[in-house]
Amino acid sequence: MVFPRSLLGGTKVRGFVNIQSFFHPTTKRSITTLEISKLKDPSLFCQNAFVNGEWVKSKTKKEFSVLDPATNQEIGKVPEMNAEDIKIAIKAAKEAFKDWAALTAKNRHDFLKTLNSFILDNKNDLATILTQENGKPINEALEEIKYGAGFIEWFSEETRRTYGDVIPSPMKSNRILVQKQPVGVVGIITPWNFPNAMITRKIGAALAAGCTVVIKPAAATPFSALAIAKLASKAGFPKGVINVVTAEQNLKEVGLELTTNPDVKKISFTGSTPVGKMLMQQSSSTLKKISLELGGNAPFIVFDDAEVEAAVEGTIKSKFRSSGQTCVCANRIYVQSSIYAEFATHLSEKVSKFKIGNGFDQQTTHGPLIDEKAIKKVTRHVEDAVAKGAEILVGGVQRNGNFFEPTVLTGMTSEMDITREETFGPVAALYKFESEDEVIKLANDSNVGLAGYLYSRDVGRCWKVAEALELGIVGVNTGAISYVEAPFGGVKESGIGREGSKYGIDEYLNIKYINFGGL
């Protein structure tokens, strides 16, 4: 299929983009081969839940299948757990908490450092498991494993820095002391788009603080979580400190148990805003601490004084990582009118060279979307935009199964669905703007505020716009914003709390004030 590469507003760009070049033929490889069969350490591929140091099935013996999104081939099965199974895991975590919290910071540091080294030693196997269940290219999966290990290393060090305070007392005979203590059992619910790093970012902080955890990974990607549990077991973590439970059909039941069980003292969730709101409402019954990293609708602003090539590269890093399936992906790309055509042309030329295919094929640059539901949403967004006047410069078509061509759209307007909804797919939607004040207003016209980006060589403009954007994270002249050392989280309906950085561990600690009198 061939599309003319043109821009709305009468500007035409010579040439065509051959959409067939997107699809790498090796994606049609035999579906009888699973790469996990080649693991160096086959024990890392676990098909049971992990509770109280044991590999267990559901009490009902029910299971559900996990599929490779690139082939729709079954990878394996894991237990379909229910509320009764979750209660057992919570009880195990509660019983383990007393001794784990009583360890010295140095003790917990040593456990985490060992786990970090085990993750890095097994990074190739972990990346293989990740690509098999998530679909992202193997090199990208390997980077996630190393990124995820960084959180374990970081928080192994932060556990020794949970300092308290001595506050000057108004009374001569009293002393005011402040301590930080672990909250207790933490329920952790993670998404499928970063099945390794979203877990390590949470458990690194929780375990360092002295908490124990019950992890519920996404039903689409449970094997990465179970592999982490296997390594933690090998690293000598005490029974009950780390528990991993699995469910697909019983998600509401499992979530309700985690959020309402009084023995769970905190919930940490990454996922959609509607689900986050529901979990927060449920958690209110026991007034749990809660951390929510929810949906985004990231604005990406390119001013006319920006270096266009650099802005294009930044757009690609932000928009097309994991085939657009990240919460900080550029969703609304605002380009100043005087460079709009130039930017669109350069971006389309880069995107036209992408190769979609199976993540294990070395020529693949972008893998599949996670499932049919994701394909339907991306398709709806593109069709809605085109119906309302947008033009496809490149891509715009679903390929076999869960593959969707990386897409660039121009002529976007505020009436289109993409403006209000997070696409979570490989669609770069370009909006034209005229002035600085206009684009700040457009960027902030959203009920969410996780991440955003801007490109300009005017330092004053960079400061002004960055501070004016109603976001938790702003990338200035960069499309990469996620670092272990930096606080990650949003404002508005993008969530509560921060992960990573020196601030991340505080989410798992209570502050205790001691007034020591009679001195």
PDB file of N, CA and C in Angstrom, residues 140 193-194 296-302 310-334 343 347 351 354 366 422-429 450-455 471 473-482 488:
ATOM      1  N   GLU A 140      15.624  -3.585  23.490  1.00  0.00           N
ATOM      2  CA  GLU A 140      14.869  -2.672  24.353  1.00  0.00           C
ATOM      3  C   GLU A 140      14.526  -3.363  25.671  1.00  0.00           C
ATOM      4  N   ASN A 193       3.280  -2.889  30.477  1.00  0.00           N
ATOM      5  CA  ASN A 193       4.170  -2.245  29.507  1.00  0.00           C
ATOM      6  C   ASN A 193       5.632  -2.242  29.935  1.00  0.00           C
ATOM      7  N   PHE A 194       5.877  -2.254  31.253  1.00  0.00           N
ATOM      8  CA  PHE A 194       7.242  -2.414  31.774  1.00  0.00           C
ATOM      9  C   PHE A 194       7.189  -3.477  32.868  1.00  0.00           C
ATOM     10  N   GLY A 296      -1.545   9.426  31.285  1.00  0.00           N
ATOM     11  CA  GLY A 296      -1.005  10.699  30.826  1.00  0.00           C
ATOM     12  C   GLY A 296      -1.619  11.108  29.501  1.00  0.00           C
ATOM     13  N   ASN A 297      -1.278  12.291  29.070  1.00  0.00           N
ATOM     14  CA  ASN A 297      -1.675  12.798  27.742  1.00  0.00           C
ATOM     15  C   ASN A 297      -0.616  13.826  27.365  1.00  0.00           C
ATOM     16  N   ALA A 298       0.615  13.342  27.246  1.00  0.00           N
ATOM     17  CA  ALA A 298       1.785  14.210  27.236  1.00  0.00           C
ATOM     18  C   ALA A 298       1.822  15.168  26.054  1.00  0.00           C
ATOM     19  N   PRO A 299       1.917  16.472  26.335  1.00  0.00           N
ATOM     20  CA  PRO A 299       2.171  17.445  25.264  1.00  0.00           C
ATOM     21  C   PRO A 299       3.658  17.466  24.917  1.00  0.00           C
ATOM     22  N   PHE A 300       3.961  17.617  23.654  1.00  0.00           N
ATOM     23  CA  PHE A 300       5.341  17.718  23.176  1.00  0.00           C
ATOM     24  C   PHE A 300       5.388  18.985  22.320  1.00  0.00           C
ATOM     25  N   ILE A 301       6.078  20.011  22.790  1.00  0.00           N
ATOM     26  CA  ILE A 301       6.036  21.332  22.163  1.00  0.00           C
ATOM     27  C   ILE A 301       7.348  21.616  21.438  1.00  0.00           C
ATOM     28  N   VAL A 302       7.245  21.983  20.175  1.00  0.00           N
ATOM     29  CA  VAL A 302       8.425  22.323  19.387  1.00  0.00           C
ATOM     30  C   VAL A 302       8.280  23.771  18.916  1.00  0.00           C
ATOM     31  N   ALA A 310      17.018  17.677  16.145  1.00  0.00           N
ATOM     32  CA  ALA A 310      17.066  17.228  17.537  1.00  0.00           C
ATOM     33  C   ALA A 310      15.654  17.005  18.071  1.00  0.00           C
ATOM     34  N   ALA A 311      14.731  17.888  17.698  1.00  0.00           N
ATOM     35  CA  ALA A 311      13.347  17.751  18.146  1.00  0.00           C
ATOM     36  C   ALA A 311      12.706  16.500  17.552  1.00  0.00           C
ATOM     37  N   VAL A 312      13.027  16.188  16.314  1.00  0.00           N
ATOM     38  CA  VAL A 312      12.513  14.973  15.688  1.00  0.00           C
ATOM     39  C   VAL A 312      13.041  13.741  16.418  1.00  0.00           C
ATOM     40  N   GLU A 313      14.321  13.725  16.708  1.00  0.00           N
ATOM     41  CA  GLU A 313      14.901  12.589  17.433  1.00  0.00           C
ATOM     42  C   GLU A 313      14.272  12.458  18.819  1.00  0.00           C
ATOM     43  N   GLY A 314      14.049  13.580  19.477  1.00  0.00           N
ATOM     44  CA  GLY A 314      13.401  13.549  20.785  1.00  0.00           C
ATOM     45  C   GLY A 314      11.980  13.035  20.701  1.00  0.00           C
ATOM     46  N   THR A 315      11.285  13.417  19.655  1.00  0.00           N
ATOM     47  CA  THR A 315       9.920  12.933  19.439  1.00  0.00           C
ATOM     48  C   THR A 315       9.905  11.419  19.278  1.00  0.00           C
ATOM     49  N   ILE A 316      10.837  10.914  18.508  1.00  0.00           N
ATOM     50  CA  ILE A 316      10.907   9.466  18.274  1.00  0.00           C
ATOM     51  C   ILE A 316      11.183   8.726  19.576  1.00  0.00           C
ATOM     52  N   LYS A 317      12.109   9.242  20.378  1.00  0.00           N
ATOM     53  CA  LYS A 317      12.416   8.596  21.653  1.00  0.00           C
ATOM     54  C   LYS A 317      11.204   8.583  22.570  1.00  0.00           C
ATOM     55  N   SER A 318      10.504   9.694  22.590  1.00  0.00           N
ATOM     56  CA  SER A 318       9.357   9.799  23.480  1.00  0.00           C
ATOM     57  C   SER A 318       8.141   9.055  22.943  1.00  0.00           C
ATOM     58  N   LYS A 319       7.825   9.249  21.673  1.00  0.00           N
ATOM     59  CA  LYS A 319       6.579   8.741  21.113  1.00  0.00           C
ATOM     60  C   LYS A 319       6.607   7.255  20.815  1.00  0.00           C
ATOM     61  N   PHE A 320       7.710   6.759  20.251  1.00  0.00           N
ATOM     62  CA  PHE A 320       7.692   5.422  19.676  1.00  0.00           C
ATOM     63  C   PHE A 320       8.383   4.358  20.516  1.00  0.00           C
ATOM     64  N   ARG A 321       8.893   4.727  21.687  1.00  0.00           N
ATOM     65  CA  ARG A 321       9.451   3.708  22.564  1.00  0.00           C
ATOM     66  C   ARG A 321       8.354   2.716  22.947  1.00  0.00           C
ATOM     67  N   SER A 322       8.685   1.424  22.923  1.00  0.00           N
ATOM     68  CA  SER A 322       7.706   0.374  23.232  1.00  0.00           C
ATOM     69  C   SER A 322       6.461   0.485  22.348  1.00  0.00           C
ATOM     70  N   SER A 323       6.678   0.900  21.112  1.00  0.00           N
ATOM     71  CA  SER A 323       5.577   1.081  20.155  1.00  0.00           C
ATOM     72  C   SER A 323       4.509   2.024  20.688  1.00  0.00           C
ATOM     73  N   GLY A 324       4.953   3.038  21.411  1.00  0.00           N
ATOM     74  CA  GLY A 324       4.031   4.040  21.922  1.00  0.00           C
ATOM     75  C   GLY A 324       3.268   3.633  23.159  1.00  0.00           C
ATOM     76  N   GLN A 325       3.647   2.526  23.770  1.00  0.00           N
ATOM     77  CA  GLN A 325       2.901   2.002  24.914  1.00  0.00           C
ATOM     78  C   GLN A 325       3.568   2.367  26.240  1.00  0.00           C
ATOM     79  N   THR A 326       3.765   3.655  26.457  1.00  0.00           N
ATOM     80  CA  THR A 326       4.267   4.121  27.742  1.00  0.00           C
ATOM     81  C   THR A 326       3.423   5.300  28.199  1.00  0.00           C
ATOM     82  N   CYS A 327       3.354   5.496  29.502  1.00  0.00           N
ATOM     83  CA  CYS A 327       2.502   6.558  30.050  1.00  0.00           C
ATOM     84  C   CYS A 327       3.089   7.950  29.833  1.00  0.00           C
ATOM     85  N   VAL A 328       4.362   8.021  29.447  1.00  0.00           N
ATOM     86  CA  VAL A 328       4.977   9.329  29.208  1.00  0.00           C
ATOM     87  C   VAL A 328       5.205   9.584  27.718  1.00  0.00           C
ATOM     88  N   CYS A 329       4.594   8.768  26.863  1.00  0.00           N
ATOM     89  CA  CYS A 329       4.707   8.990  25.419  1.00  0.00           C
ATOM     90  C   CYS A 329       4.108  10.336  25.022  1.00  0.00           C
ATOM     91  N   ALA A 330       4.759  11.003  24.087  1.00  0.00           N
ATOM     92  CA  ALA A 330       4.173  12.216  23.504  1.00  0.00           C
ATOM     93  C   ALA A 330       2.837  11.843  22.876  1.00  0.00           C
ATOM     94  N   ASN A 331       1.774  12.484  23.301  1.00  0.00           N
ATOM     95  CA  ASN A 331       0.451  12.166  22.758  1.00  0.00           C
ATOM     96  C   ASN A 331      -0.076  13.291  21.871  1.00  0.00           C
ATOM     97  N   ARG A 332       0.236  14.538  22.255  1.00  0.00           N
ATOM     98  CA  ARG A 332      -0.159  15.712  21.463  1.00  0.00           C
ATOM     99  C   ARG A 332       1.120  16.468  21.108  1.00  0.00           C
ATOM    100  N   ILE A 333       1.508  16.456  19.846  1.00  0.00           N
ATOM    101  CA  ILE A 333       2.759  17.076  19.425  1.00  0.00           C
ATOM    102  C   ILE A 333       2.437  18.429  18.800  1.00  0.00           C
ATOM    103  N   TYR A 334       2.769  19.499  19.522  1.00  0.00           N
ATOM    104  CA  TYR A 334       2.480  20.861  19.077  1.00  0.00           C
ATOM    105  C   TYR A 334       3.720  21.445  18.415  1.00  0.00           C
ATOM    106  N   PHE A 343       9.174  20.019  10.046  1.00  0.00           N
ATOM    107  CA  PHE A 343       9.188  19.018  11.112  1.00  0.00           C
ATOM    108  C   PHE A 343       8.446  17.760  10.680  1.00  0.00           C
ATOM    109  N   LEU A 347      10.127  14.045  10.371  1.00  0.00           N
ATOM    110  CA  LEU A 347       9.620  12.982  11.231  1.00  0.00           C
ATOM    111  C   LEU A 347       9.103  11.815  10.396  1.00  0.00           C
ATOM    112  N   VAL A 351      10.277   7.886  10.479  1.00  0.00           N
ATOM    113  CA  VAL A 351       9.312   6.854  10.859  1.00  0.00           C
ATOM    114  C   VAL A 351       9.126   5.831   9.751  1.00  0.00           C
ATOM    115  N   PHE A 354      11.190   2.612  10.014  1.00  0.00           N
ATOM    116  CA  PHE A 354      11.001   1.646  11.097  1.00  0.00           C
ATOM    117  C   PHE A 354      10.623   0.283  10.519  1.00  0.00           C
ATOM    118  N   HIS A 366      10.402  -2.046  16.109  1.00  0.00           N
ATOM    119  CA  HIS A 366       9.201  -1.868  16.924  1.00  0.00           C
ATOM    120  C   HIS A 366       8.363  -3.143  16.882  1.00  0.00           C
ATOM    121  N   GLU A 422      -5.478   9.210  25.840  1.00  0.00           N
ATOM    122  CA  GLU A 422      -4.129   8.679  25.656  1.00  0.00           C
ATOM    123  C   GLU A 422      -4.194   7.515  24.667  1.00  0.00           C
ATOM    124  N   THR A 423      -3.459   7.629  23.566  1.00  0.00           N
ATOM    125  CA  THR A 423      -3.544   6.612  22.519  1.00  0.00           C
ATOM    126  C   THR A 423      -2.907   5.296  22.940  1.00  0.00           C
ATOM    127  N   PHE A 424      -1.754   5.354  23.572  1.00  0.00           N
ATOM    128  CA  PHE A 424      -0.996   4.166  23.974  1.00  0.00           C
ATOM    129  C   PHE A 424      -0.689   3.292  22.747  1.00  0.00           C
ATOM    130  N   GLY A 425      -0.218   3.950  21.711  1.00  0.00           N
ATOM    131  CA  GLY A 425       0.155   3.248  20.495  1.00  0.00           C
ATOM    132  C   GLY A 425       1.035   4.120  19.633  1.00  0.00           C
ATOM    133  N   PRO A 426       1.530   3.587  18.501  1.00  0.00           N
ATOM    134  CA  PRO A 426       2.547   4.268  17.693  1.00  0.00           C
ATOM    135  C   PRO A 426       1.975   5.305  16.732  1.00  0.00           C
ATOM    136  N   VAL A 427       1.283   6.305  17.275  1.00  0.00           N
ATOM    137  CA  VAL A 427       0.671   7.342  16.446  1.00  0.00           C
ATOM    138  C   VAL A 427       1.167   8.714  16.888  1.00  0.00           C
ATOM    139  N   ALA A 428       1.906   9.391  16.020  1.00  0.00           N
ATOM    140  CA  ALA A 428       2.388  10.745  16.295  1.00  0.00           C
ATOM    141  C   ALA A 428       1.410  11.735  15.684  1.00  0.00           C
ATOM    142  N   ALA A 429       0.703  12.462  16.545  1.00  0.00           N
ATOM    143  CA  ALA A 429      -0.339  13.395  16.100  1.00  0.00           C
ATOM    144  C   ALA A 429       0.187  14.820  16.187  1.00  0.00           C
ATOM    145  N   LEU A 450       0.934  14.137  33.719  1.00  0.00           N
ATOM    146  CA  LEU A 450       2.074  13.304  34.092  1.00  0.00           C
ATOM    147  C   LEU A 450       3.376  13.884  33.544  1.00  0.00           C
ATOM    148  N   ALA A 451       3.548  13.841  32.230  1.00  0.00           N
ATOM    149  CA  ALA A 451       4.813  14.289  31.636  1.00  0.00           C
ATOM    150  C   ALA A 451       4.546  15.172  30.430  1.00  0.00           C
ATOM    151  N   GLY A 452       5.567  15.940  30.060  1.00  0.00           N
ATOM    152  CA  GLY A 452       5.506  16.767  28.864  1.00  0.00           C
ATOM    153  C   GLY A 452       6.906  17.143  28.433  1.00  0.00           C
ATOM    154  N   TYR A 453       7.010  17.725  27.254  1.00  0.00           N
ATOM    155  CA  TYR A 453       8.309  18.013  26.651  1.00  0.00           C
ATOM    156  C   TYR A 453       8.248  19.347  25.913  1.00  0.00           C
ATOM    157  N   LEU A 454       9.394  20.001  25.817  1.00  0.00           N
ATOM    158  CA  LEU A 454       9.464  21.196  24.987  1.00  0.00           C
ATOM    159  C   LEU A 454      10.862  21.329  24.403  1.00  0.00           C
ATOM    160  N   TYR A 455      10.916  21.858  23.179  1.00  0.00           N
ATOM    161  CA  TYR A 455      12.184  22.093  22.489  1.00  0.00           C
ATOM    162  C   TYR A 455      12.272  23.563  22.102  1.00  0.00           C
ATOM    163  N   LEU A 471       2.358  19.826  35.007  1.00  0.00           N
ATOM    164  CA  LEU A 471       2.846  18.466  34.847  1.00  0.00           C
ATOM    165  C   LEU A 471       3.757  18.086  36.008  1.00  0.00           C
ATOM    166  N   ILE A 473       6.384  16.037  35.410  1.00  0.00           N
ATOM    167  CA  ILE A 473       7.695  15.832  34.788  1.00  0.00           C
ATOM    168  C   ILE A 473       7.762  16.630  33.498  1.00  0.00           C
ATOM    169  N   VAL A 474       8.849  17.357  33.283  1.00  0.00           N
ATOM    170  CA  VAL A 474       9.033  18.107  32.036  1.00  0.00           C
ATOM    171  C   VAL A 474      10.420  17.806  31.476  1.00  0.00           C
ATOM    172  N   GLY A 475      10.462  17.407  30.211  1.00  0.00           N
ATOM    173  CA  GLY A 475      11.724  17.231  29.516  1.00  0.00           C
ATOM    174  C   GLY A 475      11.994  18.438  28.637  1.00  0.00           C
ATOM    175  N   VAL A 476      13.110  19.106  28.859  1.00  0.00           N
ATOM    176  CA  VAL A 476      13.477  20.278  28.071  1.00  0.00           C
ATOM    177  C   VAL A 476      14.618  19.893  27.133  1.00  0.00           C
ATOM    178  N   ASN A 477      14.363  19.943  25.848  1.00  0.00           N
ATOM    179  CA  ASN A 477      15.335  19.567  24.815  1.00  0.00           C
ATOM    180  C   ASN A 477      15.821  18.131  24.983  1.00  0.00           C
ATOM    181  N   THR A 478      14.926  17.270  25.431  1.00  0.00           N
ATOM    182  CA  THR A 478      15.224  15.843  25.538  1.00  0.00           C
ATOM    183  C   THR A 478      13.912  15.071  25.503  1.00  0.00           C
ATOM    184  N   GLY A 479      13.956  13.899  24.887  1.00  0.00           N
ATOM    185  CA  GLY A 479      12.793  13.031  24.876  1.00  0.00           C
ATOM    186  C   GLY A 479      12.902  11.898  25.869  1.00  0.00           C
ATOM    187  N   ALA A 480      14.009  11.866  26.626  1.00  0.00           N
ATOM    188  CA  ALA A 480      14.223  10.821  27.631  1.00  0.00           C
ATOM    189  C   ALA A 480      14.180  11.449  29.009  1.00  0.00           C
ATOM    190  N   ILE A 481      13.273  10.991  29.845  1.00  0.00           N
ATOM    191  CA  ILE A 481      13.073  11.650  31.140  1.00  0.00           C
ATOM    192  C   ILE A 481      13.102  10.704  32.335  1.00  0.00           C
ATOM    193  N   SER A 482      13.171   9.408  32.104  1.00  0.00           N
ATOM    194  CA  SER A 482      13.082   8.445  33.204  1.00  0.00           C
ATOM    195  C   SER A 482      14.466   8.018  33.670  1.00  0.00           C
ATOM    196  N   PHE A 488       9.560  10.304  39.853  1.00  0.00           N
ATOM    197  CA  PHE A 488       8.614  10.026  38.771  1.00  0.00           C
ATOM    198  C   PHE A 488       7.197  10.059  39.314  1.00  0.00           C
TER     199      PHE A 488
END
